[in-house]
Amino acid sequence: MLVLGIESSCDETGIALYDTENGLLAHTLYSQVEMHAEYGGVVPELASRDHIRRVLPLTEIALNAAHKTLQDIDAIAYTQGPGLSGALLVGTSFAESLAFSLQIPTISVHHLEGHLLAPLLEDNPPDFPFVALLVSGGHSQLMRVDAIGKYELLGDTLDDAAGEAFDKTAKLLGLGYPGGPALSKLAQTGKPRFKLPRPLLNSGDLNFSFSGLKTSVLTLTNQHQPLDNETKADIAYEFQEAVTDVLTTKCMHALRETGLDNLIVSGGVGANAKLREKLNTAAQRKLCRVSYPRLEFCTDNGAMIAFAGAMRLKAMQNGGEKNYSFSVKPRWNLSELQAP
Ligand code: KG4
Ligand code: ZN
């Protein structure tokens, strides 16, 4: 079965074709990051309008790259939420109307389920059950994953998400948007000179809190005005150390608590090289395995949506929905999902 996947929940239009027999055939992405950089963050109305411009040409590019036509598509999967409502509406209405014209089923996908399953797109994927660390711009969660749609929340952030903390700290250091990649690049030249707190490191649970860390960075930057490049790099270094220390420690706790020996990491912050280095070392010590998506599938993309849709479609008794009515779910808790 050939599934077209459509992602438009935020500032990336992602389109992909996943074949349940032959795997990922094509994926295309347009990132609006340059357009939003001018404003220091995503402007929802601009995002929706740009998705409208991109969705059709990207679909044509993906079809051509896979040497397929519209008639070859068996089902269309799209991100129904969570995300920006206008942006979600573009992908959702495009998917449902295209499916209606082709009289094929649609599968609405939870964006975080897409992220969660993205490591399974790689060779030698881990088996269920596993622990998942989902660290994106909007979420920092630890989950136990038993099967598609069977997700148990083990820990969550009490305030800012890890990616959000990277973005806000980067802003404090004058690094522009999105901050995560810029901050981690700067951190490479930094040295261990400052000491920042490791929030909730020993809290005994699996929750996170990152907003205090951002406040500590603010205090540091105020103390060292005007900030020279060396100081900026040293702050970036310590900030990244603090976040990755907390994430790594909590992942190891989660493996211990669940008794599982497989960890997967996904979401934009999962692209962070320091985090990967620390997780690999800690997991090796515990004889556990860590799996990641390739770097381009850590951040938003269509491949993870096509894949999650294909997995759900395979498990569905009715062969997918064909009613072509649609709504979006800008707020949608992953724990509300059910197995297909
Ligand atoms: O998963 P994603 O593309 O979008 C959401 O669903 O939120 O994640 C984007 C987040 C941003 O906060 C970005 O700064 C962060 O991931 N990010 C990184 C890195 N690459 C992206 N954070 C730290 N290090 C990176 N290399
Ligand atoms: Zn995302």
XYZ file of C-alpha atoms and ligand atoms in Angstrom:
367
model
C 0.000 0.000 0.000
C 1.263 3.442 -0.932
C 0.605 6.175 1.628
C 1.013 9.893 0.969
C 1.968 11.743 4.152
C 1.334 15.442 4.736
C 2.783 17.505 7.587
C 1.854 21.167 8.059
C 1.480 21.676 11.812
C 3.964 24.512 12.231
C 6.573 26.090 9.955
C 7.536 23.158 7.748
C 5.579 21.705 4.855
C 6.586 18.061 4.594
C 5.360 15.554 2.004
C 6.365 11.913 1.695
C 5.421 8.639 0.067
C 5.749 5.494 2.160
C 5.170 2.061 0.689
C 4.308 -0.676 3.200
C 6.316 -3.162 1.115
C 9.233 -1.069 -0.094
C 9.620 1.557 2.642
C 10.124 5.268 2.153
C 10.056 6.126 -1.557
C 10.349 9.920 -1.460
C 10.139 12.871 0.883
C 10.238 16.607 0.325
C 10.298 19.477 2.758
C 10.038 23.226 2.656
C 11.119 25.039 5.798
C 9.754 28.524 6.409
C 12.453 29.232 8.948
C 13.989 32.150 7.013
C 10.613 33.861 6.676
C 9.918 33.658 10.420
C 13.498 34.458 11.500
C 12.838 38.125 10.790
C 10.169 38.097 13.524
C 12.134 36.004 16.053
C 9.552 33.183 16.009
C 6.754 31.610 14.000
C 4.014 33.991 12.776
C 0.947 31.688 12.466
C -0.842 33.579 9.678
C 2.279 33.723 7.518
C 2.832 30.022 8.173
C -0.661 29.048 6.924
C -0.329 31.131 3.770
C 3.019 29.621 2.953
C 1.747 26.057 3.444
C -0.913 26.835 0.802
C 1.813 27.886 -1.634
C 3.964 24.794 -1.021
C 1.702 21.823 -0.499
C 0.782 21.081 -4.109
C 4.201 21.644 -5.757
C 5.865 19.532 -3.035
C 3.384 16.718 -3.606
C 4.209 16.789 -7.320
C 7.939 16.705 -6.546
C 7.495 13.702 -4.231
C 5.390 11.824 -6.783
C 7.931 12.489 -9.543
C 10.842 11.449 -7.321
C 9.073 8.157 -6.530
C 8.028 7.665 -10.190
C 4.402 7.460 -9.072
C 1.174 9.183 -10.078
C -1.809 10.291 -7.989
C -3.623 7.125 -9.055
C -0.951 4.979 -7.400
C -1.741 6.389 -3.921
C -3.785 4.032 -1.726
C -4.345 6.320 1.281
C -3.486 9.787 2.566
C -2.156 10.414 6.082
C -2.016 13.939 7.460
C -1.212 15.722 10.706
C -4.509 16.593 12.380
C -2.862 18.112 15.461
C -1.483 19.363 17.743
C -0.153 22.535 16.143
C -1.203 25.897 14.729
C -4.836 25.684 13.682
C -4.496 27.602 10.404
C -1.408 25.642 9.411
C -3.083 22.329 10.279
C -6.153 23.301 8.258
C -4.089 23.649 5.085
C -2.694 20.098 5.221
C -5.966 18.634 6.494
C -8.229 20.210 3.873
C -5.754 19.407 1.100
C -5.517 15.772 2.233
C -9.257 15.240 2.617
C -10.155 16.889 -0.701
C -7.463 15.013 -2.620
C -8.591 11.745 -1.014
C -12.222 12.561 -1.897
C -11.299 13.162 -5.527
C -9.408 9.861 -5.621
C -11.993 8.040 -3.438
C -9.277 6.645 -1.168
C -9.164 6.528 2.663
C -7.533 9.083 4.944
C -5.737 8.578 8.238
C -5.477 11.493 10.657
C -2.178 11.379 12.511
C -1.087 12.850 15.844
C 2.041 14.920 15.210
C 3.797 13.502 18.286
C 3.003 9.950 17.253
C 4.810 10.805 14.027
C 7.871 11.977 15.991
C 7.668 8.951 18.290
C 7.703 6.445 15.452
C 10.304 8.269 13.315
C 13.234 6.131 14.590
C 11.415 3.077 13.197
C 11.994 4.422 9.689
C 15.678 3.530 10.039
C 17.343 0.178 9.322
C 17.302 -2.347 12.145
C 14.487 -0.621 14.088
C 13.962 -1.371 17.785
C 11.164 -3.731 18.819
C 8.289 -2.747 21.099
C 8.182 -2.124 23.993
C 10.605 0.789 24.429
C 11.057 4.010 26.346
C 10.754 7.145 24.222
C 12.219 10.547 24.941
C 10.324 13.117 22.911
C 12.086 16.464 22.977
C 10.812 19.106 20.585
C 10.006 22.821 20.584
C 6.700 22.175 22.329
C 7.242 18.939 24.282
C 9.627 17.195 26.660
C 8.133 13.869 27.533
C 9.222 10.403 28.545
C 6.894 7.640 27.463
C 6.557 3.919 27.606
C 5.586 2.665 24.153
C 4.077 -0.821 23.994
C 2.608 -0.708 20.493
C 1.238 1.786 17.973
C -1.281 3.837 19.948
C -0.297 2.372 23.322
C 1.578 5.194 25.006
C 1.990 5.677 28.726
C 3.260 9.055 29.879
C 6.072 8.569 32.394
C 7.215 12.148 32.771
C 6.555 15.588 31.337
C 7.879 19.109 31.576
C 6.328 21.240 34.275
C 7.017 24.423 32.297
C 9.166 25.028 29.189
C 9.956 22.283 26.701
C 13.642 21.494 26.101
C 13.567 23.013 22.600
C 11.789 26.088 23.911
C 14.528 26.502 26.542
C 17.182 26.243 23.798
C 15.311 28.835 21.728
C 14.825 31.286 24.619
C 18.407 30.956 25.830
C 19.669 31.448 22.284
C 17.619 34.641 22.122
C 19.203 35.879 25.364
C 22.596 35.286 23.749
C 21.530 37.161 20.605
C 21.567 34.048 18.415
C 18.365 34.408 16.407
C 15.732 31.800 15.583
C 15.585 28.806 15.753
C 17.997 28.816 18.623
C 18.746 25.129 19.194
C 21.108 24.498 16.278
C 22.794 27.924 16.679
C 23.296 27.484 20.408
C 24.731 23.990 20.089
C 27.145 25.229 17.397
C 28.333 28.054 19.655
C 28.652 25.653 22.603
C 31.292 23.699 20.661
C 33.716 26.611 21.179
C 32.761 27.156 24.838
C 34.621 26.047 27.951
C 33.498 24.862 31.402
C 33.634 28.203 33.228
C 30.137 28.705 34.680
C 27.886 26.452 36.743
C 24.150 26.328 36.046
C 21.577 24.281 38.010
C 20.343 20.844 36.853
C 16.615 21.306 37.592
C 14.759 18.300 39.095
C 17.818 16.078 38.545
C 17.207 14.260 41.808
C 13.465 14.811 42.121
C 12.826 11.064 42.175
C 10.273 11.340 39.361
C 10.608 11.611 35.596
C 9.426 15.215 35.198
C 11.433 18.097 33.785
C 11.569 21.824 34.410
C 13.571 24.160 32.209
C 12.244 27.649 32.870
C 14.467 28.185 35.955
C 17.498 27.369 33.851
C 16.557 30.126 31.451
C 16.258 32.555 34.397
C 19.722 31.512 35.618
C 21.078 32.231 32.139
C 19.422 35.661 32.259
C 21.146 36.401 35.590
C 24.500 35.285 34.135
C 24.110 37.425 31.038
C 23.179 40.455 33.197
C 26.291 39.933 35.319
C 28.590 39.856 32.305
C 27.439 42.822 30.259
C 28.556 43.655 27.643
C 28.694 40.001 26.584
C 31.834 39.142 24.628
C 31.895 36.168 22.263
C 33.923 34.007 24.622
C 31.453 34.523 27.473
C 28.522 33.769 25.164
C 30.158 30.525 24.082
C 30.916 29.556 27.701
C 27.292 30.196 28.733
C 26.032 28.198 25.722
C 28.392 25.365 26.676
C 27.144 25.191 30.268
C 23.485 25.542 29.265
C 23.805 22.609 26.874
C 25.639 20.592 29.547
C 22.850 21.260 32.058
C 19.978 20.316 29.698
C 21.700 17.214 28.352
C 22.715 16.070 31.857
C 19.087 16.235 33.012
C 17.701 14.542 29.897
C 20.280 11.746 30.041
C 19.807 11.073 33.758
C 16.018 10.945 33.436
C 16.205 8.595 30.450
C 18.358 6.196 32.453
C 15.880 6.434 35.357
C 13.030 5.657 32.982
C 14.827 2.560 31.674
C 15.468 1.419 35.225
C 11.877 2.052 36.359
C 10.292 0.275 33.412
C 12.857 -2.523 33.286
C 13.183 -1.961 29.521
C 16.479 -1.920 27.635
C 15.502 -0.005 24.518
C 15.377 3.795 24.300
C 14.361 5.875 21.323
C 14.879 9.620 21.049
C 12.931 11.902 18.764
C 11.956 15.522 18.181
C 14.134 18.491 17.195
C 16.374 18.400 20.291
C 17.085 14.754 19.456
C 19.362 16.156 16.738
C 21.649 17.605 19.423
C 25.085 15.979 19.141
C 25.977 16.431 22.822
C 22.731 14.762 23.893
C 23.413 11.828 21.572
C 26.965 11.492 22.880
C 25.844 11.416 26.527
C 22.932 9.061 25.895
C 25.118 6.658 23.927
C 27.710 6.519 26.709
C 25.134 6.105 29.499
C 23.158 3.472 27.584
C 26.275 1.498 26.759
C 27.133 1.371 30.454
C 23.677 -0.079 31.138
C 23.845 -2.470 28.182
C 20.860 -0.696 26.662
C 20.286 0.343 23.086
C 19.437 3.878 21.906
C 17.860 4.564 18.507
C 17.468 7.911 16.791
C 15.906 9.078 13.561
C 18.369 10.371 10.966
C 19.008 14.074 11.618
C 16.548 15.396 9.035
C 13.739 13.306 10.570
C 14.315 14.651 14.099
C 12.628 17.911 13.141
C 9.220 18.122 11.450
C 8.876 16.159 8.221
C 6.351 14.332 6.062
C 8.076 10.937 6.254
C 7.140 10.375 9.894
C 3.499 11.201 9.127
C 3.372 8.882 6.100
C 4.980 6.150 8.207
C 2.674 6.584 11.242
C -0.308 6.643 8.860
C 0.869 3.476 7.114
C 1.336 1.669 10.449
C -2.173 2.657 11.536
C -3.676 1.744 8.172
C -2.111 -1.722 8.323
C -3.688 -2.295 11.737
C -7.150 -0.918 10.865
C -9.975 -3.369 10.361
C -12.019 -1.039 8.142
C -9.200 -0.072 5.759
C -9.293 3.606 6.844
C -11.830 6.429 6.923
C -13.674 7.535 3.800
C -16.064 10.179 5.107
C -13.995 13.216 3.980
C -15.294 15.567 6.650
C -12.524 17.201 8.601
C -11.529 19.147 11.673
C -8.182 19.994 13.217
C -7.010 19.435 16.786
C -4.622 22.263 17.703
C -4.550 20.891 21.268
C -4.447 17.130 21.448
C -3.021 14.992 24.204
C -1.067 11.937 23.061
C -2.574 9.877 25.879
C -6.016 10.297 24.200
C -4.834 8.150 21.289
C -5.999 4.584 21.005
C -4.558 1.610 19.246
C -5.913 1.353 15.678
O 10.408 18.689 16.540
P 10.585 20.079 16.070
O 11.071 20.312 14.664
O 9.293 20.920 16.173
C 8.306 20.759 17.128
O 7.423 19.893 16.926
O 8.426 21.499 18.134
O 11.604 20.743 17.122
C 12.067 22.058 16.990
C 12.912 22.384 18.211
C 13.326 23.851 18.279
O 13.094 24.319 19.586
C 14.820 23.803 17.963
O 15.541 24.866 18.546
C 15.216 22.466 18.526
O 14.123 21.617 18.211
N 16.455 21.941 17.918
C 17.594 21.723 18.601
C 18.540 21.241 17.670
N 17.944 21.191 16.434
C 16.661 21.608 16.615
N 17.874 21.880 19.901
C 19.129 21.574 20.301
N 20.097 21.144 19.479
C 19.862 20.952 18.166
N 20.835 20.512 17.354
Zn 7.402 18.476 15.687
